[in-house]
Every structure is written in structure tokens, then in C-alpha cells.
Amino acid sequence: MTSSDETSFGPDGIQTHAARIGANLRGTQSGLGLKIGIACGEFNGGITNRLLDGTLEALQAAGVLKSDITVAWAPGAFELPFVAKTFAERGRDAVICLGAVIRGDTPHFEYVAGECARGITSVQLATGVPVIFGVLTVNTVEQALERCQSGASNKGYEAGQTAVEMATLLTNPLMD
Ligand code: INI
């Protein structure tokens, strides 16, 4: 997390303005019954496997059933949006993209990371299914490793929680 004391919510969190709002909605971590697709990059697989470990831990903690989780491996981050689109079109409640793009000496990084992010945004807006950006875009291997250690700071864990939060938010009847 990069939030500081200054940028984090105060003690009332999202309730700060509740008295002035009709319906003040947020998603939950109740994942039972959610169908989740995970698109995972094989490139830098030592990192993406650790991200996947974090994601699975978060989904399990939220009660998502093992039988409702499908993982599809794509060659690299550039291909993740296509896999995500297929998952979204085939009935998943949320899709999680996991990848690791590490800067090299050429502009290749910008193309792979940029198109991956752009594609993920396009897919979720076009399909109406939340697609979570669990893709590391970092300058060094050390930075990548820092972000995929076990525990709640694992970016894959955050992505899993975000998927459950978004899926439950968007299906809340009060969104109508
Ligand atoms: N794919 C990644 O997931 N991470 C990278 O760091 C990376 N780099 O650096 O090249 C990468 N390249 C492969 C790319 O995602 C595609 O698979 C490839 O270009 C074929 O379309």
C-alpha cells in the first residue's frame, strides 16, 4: 500500500458523509458463489506464480470455491487482455490479470505495459465485467520481488480482494 496517514481515510472511513447520502455502497469480501477467471502471464513466471499464490489466498479467505476458480496461462502480459475478454464473455463475475513487466534497456517495456493496461480497461468497459489489474510494472527484479511476498502486501492478494469487492459492489441491487 502506498497510502500515507495524510491520504488514508479518517476514522469514519466511507461513513464520513453517510448522513447526507441515500445509498452509500461498497463491495464486500463475501465471495461464495462468485465465478472468477485468472489470466496469468508465463513471462517472469517466478514472479507471477507468487502473485497467483497471493490471489488464491485472498479468494480462499473470501470464501470463493475452488471449483469456481479457473486459471489460464498466457505467454506474457501483452496477451492478458485477450484471455480476460474470453473469461468475461463466458460468464465470470470478475477476472484477474496477473503479470510482471520489468523495465529493460529498450522501449519494449512501455509497449507491453501500456497495451496491457489499455487492453484491460477496454475489456472491462466493453463487457461490464470487472477486470483487475494485478500486473506489476517495475524497474527492477528487486521491486518485483518486494511486491509478491506472502501476506496482505502481495499485489496478487490485493487483486483477489479487489475482484471480490468489485463483483459484489456491481451486483448490489441498490446500484439499480
Ligand atoms: N511480457 C511480460 O509479461 N513481461 C515482460 O517484462 C516482458 N518483456 O519485458 O518483454 C514481456 N514480453 C512478452 C510480451 O508480453 C508478449 O508475450 C510478446 O511480445 C508476444 O506478443
Tab-separated table of C-alpha atoms and ligand atoms in Angstrom:
chain	number	residue	atom	x	y	z
A	1	MET	CA	0.000	0.000	0.000
A	2	THR	CA	1.232	3.485	-0.720
A	3	SER	CA	-1.399	5.377	1.297
A	4	SER	CA	0.095	7.588	3.997
A	5	ASP	CA	-1.615	8.932	7.128
A	6	GLU	CA	-2.430	12.031	5.116
A	7	THR	CA	-4.016	10.233	2.188
A	8	SER	CA	-5.806	7.398	4.022
A	9	PHE	CA	-9.420	7.589	5.174
A	10	GLY	CA	-10.062	9.123	8.568
A	11	PRO	CA	-11.609	7.082	11.426
A	12	ASP	CA	-15.104	7.059	9.879
A	13	GLY	CA	-13.875	5.689	6.558
A	14	ILE	CA	-16.542	5.671	3.878
A	15	GLN	CA	-19.164	6.568	6.504
A	16	THR	CA	-17.871	10.136	6.763
A	17	HIS	CA	-20.696	11.516	4.624
A	18	ALA	CA	-23.257	8.731	5.182
A	19	ALA	CA	-25.844	11.030	6.785
A	20	ARG	CA	-26.003	13.115	3.608
A	21	ILE	CA	-26.329	10.196	1.147
A	22	GLY	CA	-29.261	7.967	0.121
A	23	ALA	CA	-27.316	4.776	-0.568
A	24	ASN	CA	-23.617	4.644	0.282
A	25	LEU	CA	-22.388	1.412	-1.303
A	26	ARG	CA	-19.211	-0.608	-1.210
A	27	GLY	CA	-18.424	-4.186	-2.116
A	28	THR	CA	-17.779	-6.909	0.435
A	29	GLN	CA	-15.368	-9.810	0.888
A	30	SER	CA	-18.172	-12.393	0.639
A	31	GLY	CA	-17.052	-14.408	-2.339
A	32	LEU	CA	-19.173	-17.543	-2.012
A	33	GLY	CA	-20.787	-18.272	-5.391
A	34	LEU	CA	-18.584	-15.881	-7.407
A	35	LYS	CA	-17.027	-17.292	-10.554
A	36	ILE	CA	-13.514	-15.939	-11.026
A	37	GLY	CA	-11.190	-16.196	-14.040
A	38	ILE	CA	-7.495	-15.564	-13.549
A	39	ALA	CA	-5.347	-14.724	-16.589
A	40	CYS	CA	-1.731	-15.269	-15.632
A	41	GLY	CA	1.413	-14.408	-17.601
A	42	GLU	CA	4.094	-17.046	-18.092
A	43	PHE	CA	6.749	-14.358	-18.710
A	44	ASN	CA	8.637	-13.776	-15.436
A	45	GLY	CA	6.791	-16.825	-14.139
A	46	GLY	CA	8.736	-16.871	-10.869
A	47	ILE	CA	7.033	-13.575	-10.041
A	48	THR	CA	3.595	-14.328	-11.477
A	49	ASN	CA	3.436	-17.646	-9.636
A	50	ARG	CA	3.983	-15.753	-6.373
A	51	LEU	CA	1.271	-13.264	-7.345
A	52	LEU	CA	-1.052	-16.179	-8.083
A	53	ASP	CA	-0.321	-17.615	-4.650
A	54	GLY	CA	-1.440	-14.313	-3.100
A	55	THR	CA	-4.557	-14.136	-5.254
A	56	LEU	CA	-5.616	-17.670	-4.343
A	57	GLU	CA	-5.084	-16.898	-0.654
A	58	ALA	CA	-7.356	-13.835	-0.895
A	59	LEU	CA	-10.050	-15.687	-2.830
A	60	GLN	CA	-9.992	-18.563	-0.353
A	61	ALA	CA	-10.241	-16.110	2.569
A	62	ALA	CA	-13.288	-14.559	0.866
A	63	GLY	CA	-14.970	-17.949	0.536
A	64	VAL	CA	-14.675	-18.355	-3.233
A	65	LEU	CA	-14.996	-22.046	-4.045
A	66	LYS	CA	-12.015	-23.807	-5.624
A	67	SER	CA	-14.379	-25.171	-8.301
A	68	ASP	CA	-15.348	-21.576	-9.227
A	69	ILE	CA	-11.732	-20.528	-9.945
A	70	THR	CA	-10.165	-21.032	-13.381
A	71	VAL	CA	-6.571	-20.079	-14.185
A	72	ALA	CA	-5.492	-19.603	-17.821
A	73	TRP	CA	-1.813	-19.009	-18.608
A	74	ALA	CA	-0.904	-16.593	-21.407
A	75	PRO	CA	2.600	-16.145	-22.851
A	76	GLY	CA	3.030	-12.628	-21.471
A	77	ALA	CA	1.318	-9.502	-20.194
A	78	PHE	CA	0.594	-8.335	-23.730
A	79	GLU	CA	-1.791	-11.299	-24.207
A	80	LEU	CA	-3.613	-10.942	-20.878
A	81	PRO	CA	-6.446	-8.676	-22.159
A	82	PHE	CA	-7.450	-11.231	-24.794
A	83	VAL	CA	-7.690	-14.005	-22.217
A	84	ALA	CA	-9.566	-11.665	-19.879
A	85	LYS	CA	-12.070	-10.849	-22.625
A	86	THR	CA	-12.760	-14.536	-23.201
A	87	PHE	CA	-13.314	-15.124	-19.488
A	88	ALA	CA	-15.587	-12.081	-19.254
A	89	GLU	CA	-17.684	-13.188	-22.224
A	90	ARG	CA	-18.073	-16.663	-20.730
A	91	GLY	CA	-19.831	-15.782	-17.528
A	92	ARG	CA	-17.189	-14.891	-14.944
A	93	ASP	CA	-18.250	-12.414	-12.250
A	94	ALA	CA	-14.744	-10.951	-12.218
A	95	VAL	CA	-11.451	-11.528	-13.968
A	96	ILE	CA	-7.990	-11.010	-12.502
A	97	CYS	CA	-4.950	-10.361	-14.693
A	98	LEU	CA	-1.582	-11.238	-13.167
A	99	GLY	CA	1.655	-10.284	-14.889
A	100	ALA	CA	5.105	-8.869	-14.324
A	101	VAL	CA	6.598	-6.355	-16.724
A	102	ILE	CA	10.145	-5.420	-15.801
A	103	ARG	CA	11.846	-2.478	-17.487
A	104	GLY	CA	14.755	-3.299	-19.757
A	105	ASP	CA	17.040	-1.152	-21.866
A	106	THR	CA	14.602	-0.664	-24.734
A	107	PRO	CA	11.151	0.933	-25.128
A	108	HIS	CA	9.640	-2.573	-25.223
A	109	PHE	CA	8.501	-2.178	-21.597
A	110	GLU	CA	6.350	0.836	-22.464
A	111	TYR	CA	4.542	-1.051	-25.231
A	112	VAL	CA	3.909	-4.219	-23.242
A	113	ALA	CA	2.861	-2.479	-20.019
A	114	GLY	CA	0.890	0.252	-21.755
A	115	GLU	CA	-1.034	-2.035	-24.080
A	116	CYS	CA	-1.746	-4.455	-21.253
A	117	ALA	CA	-3.253	-1.695	-19.109
A	118	ARG	CA	-5.146	-0.189	-22.033
A	119	GLY	CA	-6.487	-3.593	-23.069
A	120	ILE	CA	-7.662	-4.450	-19.573
A	121	THR	CA	-9.539	-1.166	-19.320
A	122	SER	CA	-11.139	-1.735	-22.728
A	123	VAL	CA	-12.251	-5.249	-21.807
A	124	GLN	CA	-13.915	-4.298	-18.569
A	125	LEU	CA	-15.714	-1.309	-20.039
A	126	ALA	CA	-16.835	-3.258	-23.124
A	127	THR	CA	-18.060	-6.335	-21.244
A	128	GLY	CA	-19.303	-4.852	-17.970
A	129	VAL	CA	-17.267	-7.424	-16.055
A	130	PRO	CA	-14.628	-6.095	-13.657
A	131	VAL	CA	-11.113	-6.940	-14.800
A	132	ILE	CA	-8.483	-6.393	-12.156
A	133	PHE	CA	-5.019	-5.042	-12.971
A	134	GLY	CA	-2.734	-7.315	-10.969
A	135	VAL	CA	0.189	-6.578	-13.246
A	136	LEU	CA	3.467	-5.357	-11.796
A	137	THR	CA	5.168	-2.665	-13.875
A	138	VAL	CA	8.527	-2.154	-12.207
A	139	ASN	CA	12.055	-1.018	-12.922
A	140	THR	CA	13.929	-3.905	-11.298
A	141	VAL	CA	13.605	-7.544	-10.303
A	142	GLU	CA	14.055	-6.451	-6.672
A	143	GLN	CA	10.994	-4.196	-6.922
A	144	ALA	CA	9.017	-7.076	-8.403
A	145	LEU	CA	10.070	-9.429	-5.603
A	146	GLU	CA	9.126	-6.869	-2.943
A	147	ARG	CA	5.569	-6.848	-4.294
A	148	CYS	CA	4.933	-10.571	-4.357
A	149	GLN	CA	5.968	-11.702	-0.872
A	150	SER	CA	3.437	-13.698	1.114
A	151	GLY	CA	0.890	-11.699	3.096
A	152	ALA	CA	-1.528	-8.859	2.507
A	153	SER	CA	1.073	-6.656	0.757
A	154	ASN	CA	1.307	-9.191	-2.089
A	155	LYS	CA	-0.160	-7.405	-5.132
A	156	GLY	CA	-1.843	-10.630	-6.196
A	157	TYR	CA	-3.567	-10.768	-2.801
A	158	GLU	CA	-4.777	-7.186	-3.312
A	159	ALA	CA	-6.020	-8.120	-6.775
A	160	GLY	CA	-8.007	-11.035	-5.352
A	161	GLN	CA	-9.634	-8.816	-2.747
A	162	THR	CA	-10.348	-6.168	-5.367
A	163	ALA	CA	-12.050	-8.720	-7.625
A	164	VAL	CA	-14.406	-9.819	-4.843
A	165	GLU	CA	-15.062	-6.211	-3.802
A	166	MET	CA	-15.879	-5.123	-7.362
A	167	ALA	CA	-18.036	-8.154	-8.197
A	168	THR	CA	-20.103	-7.729	-5.028
A	169	LEU	CA	-20.383	-3.953	-5.491
A	170	LEU	CA	-21.607	-4.168	-9.075
A	171	THR	CA	-24.253	-6.791	-8.276
A	172	ASN	CA	-25.661	-4.875	-5.297
A	173	PRO	CA	-29.370	-4.316	-6.124
A	174	LEU	CA	-29.078	-0.734	-4.852
A	175	MET	CA	-26.880	0.009	-7.888
A	176	ASP	CA	-30.109	-0.060	-9.963
B	1	INI	N1	5.949	-9.931	-21.077
B	1	INI	C1	5.794	-9.792	-19.747
B	1	INI	O1	4.779	-10.264	-19.185
B	1	INI	N2	6.720	-9.108	-19.004
B	1	INI	C2	7.814	-8.564	-19.583
B	1	INI	O2	8.630	-7.959	-18.838
B	1	INI	C3	8.014	-8.714	-20.969
B	1	INI	N3	9.185	-8.149	-21.592
B	1	INI	O3	9.972	-7.472	-20.922
B	1	INI	O4	9.434	-8.347	-22.773
B	1	INI	C4	7.044	-9.412	-21.716
B	1	INI	N4	7.179	-9.579	-23.050
B	1	INI	C5	6.378	-10.523	-23.799
B	1	INI	C6	5.053	-9.949	-24.246
B	1	INI	O5	4.146	-9.843	-23.152
B	1	INI	C7	4.384	-10.817	-25.297
B	1	INI	O6	4.146	-12.111	-24.781
B	1	INI	C8	5.231	-10.957	-26.573
B	1	INI	O7	5.605	-9.681	-27.064
B	1	INI	C9	4.424	-11.694	-27.686
B	1	INI	O8	3.259	-10.954	-28.049
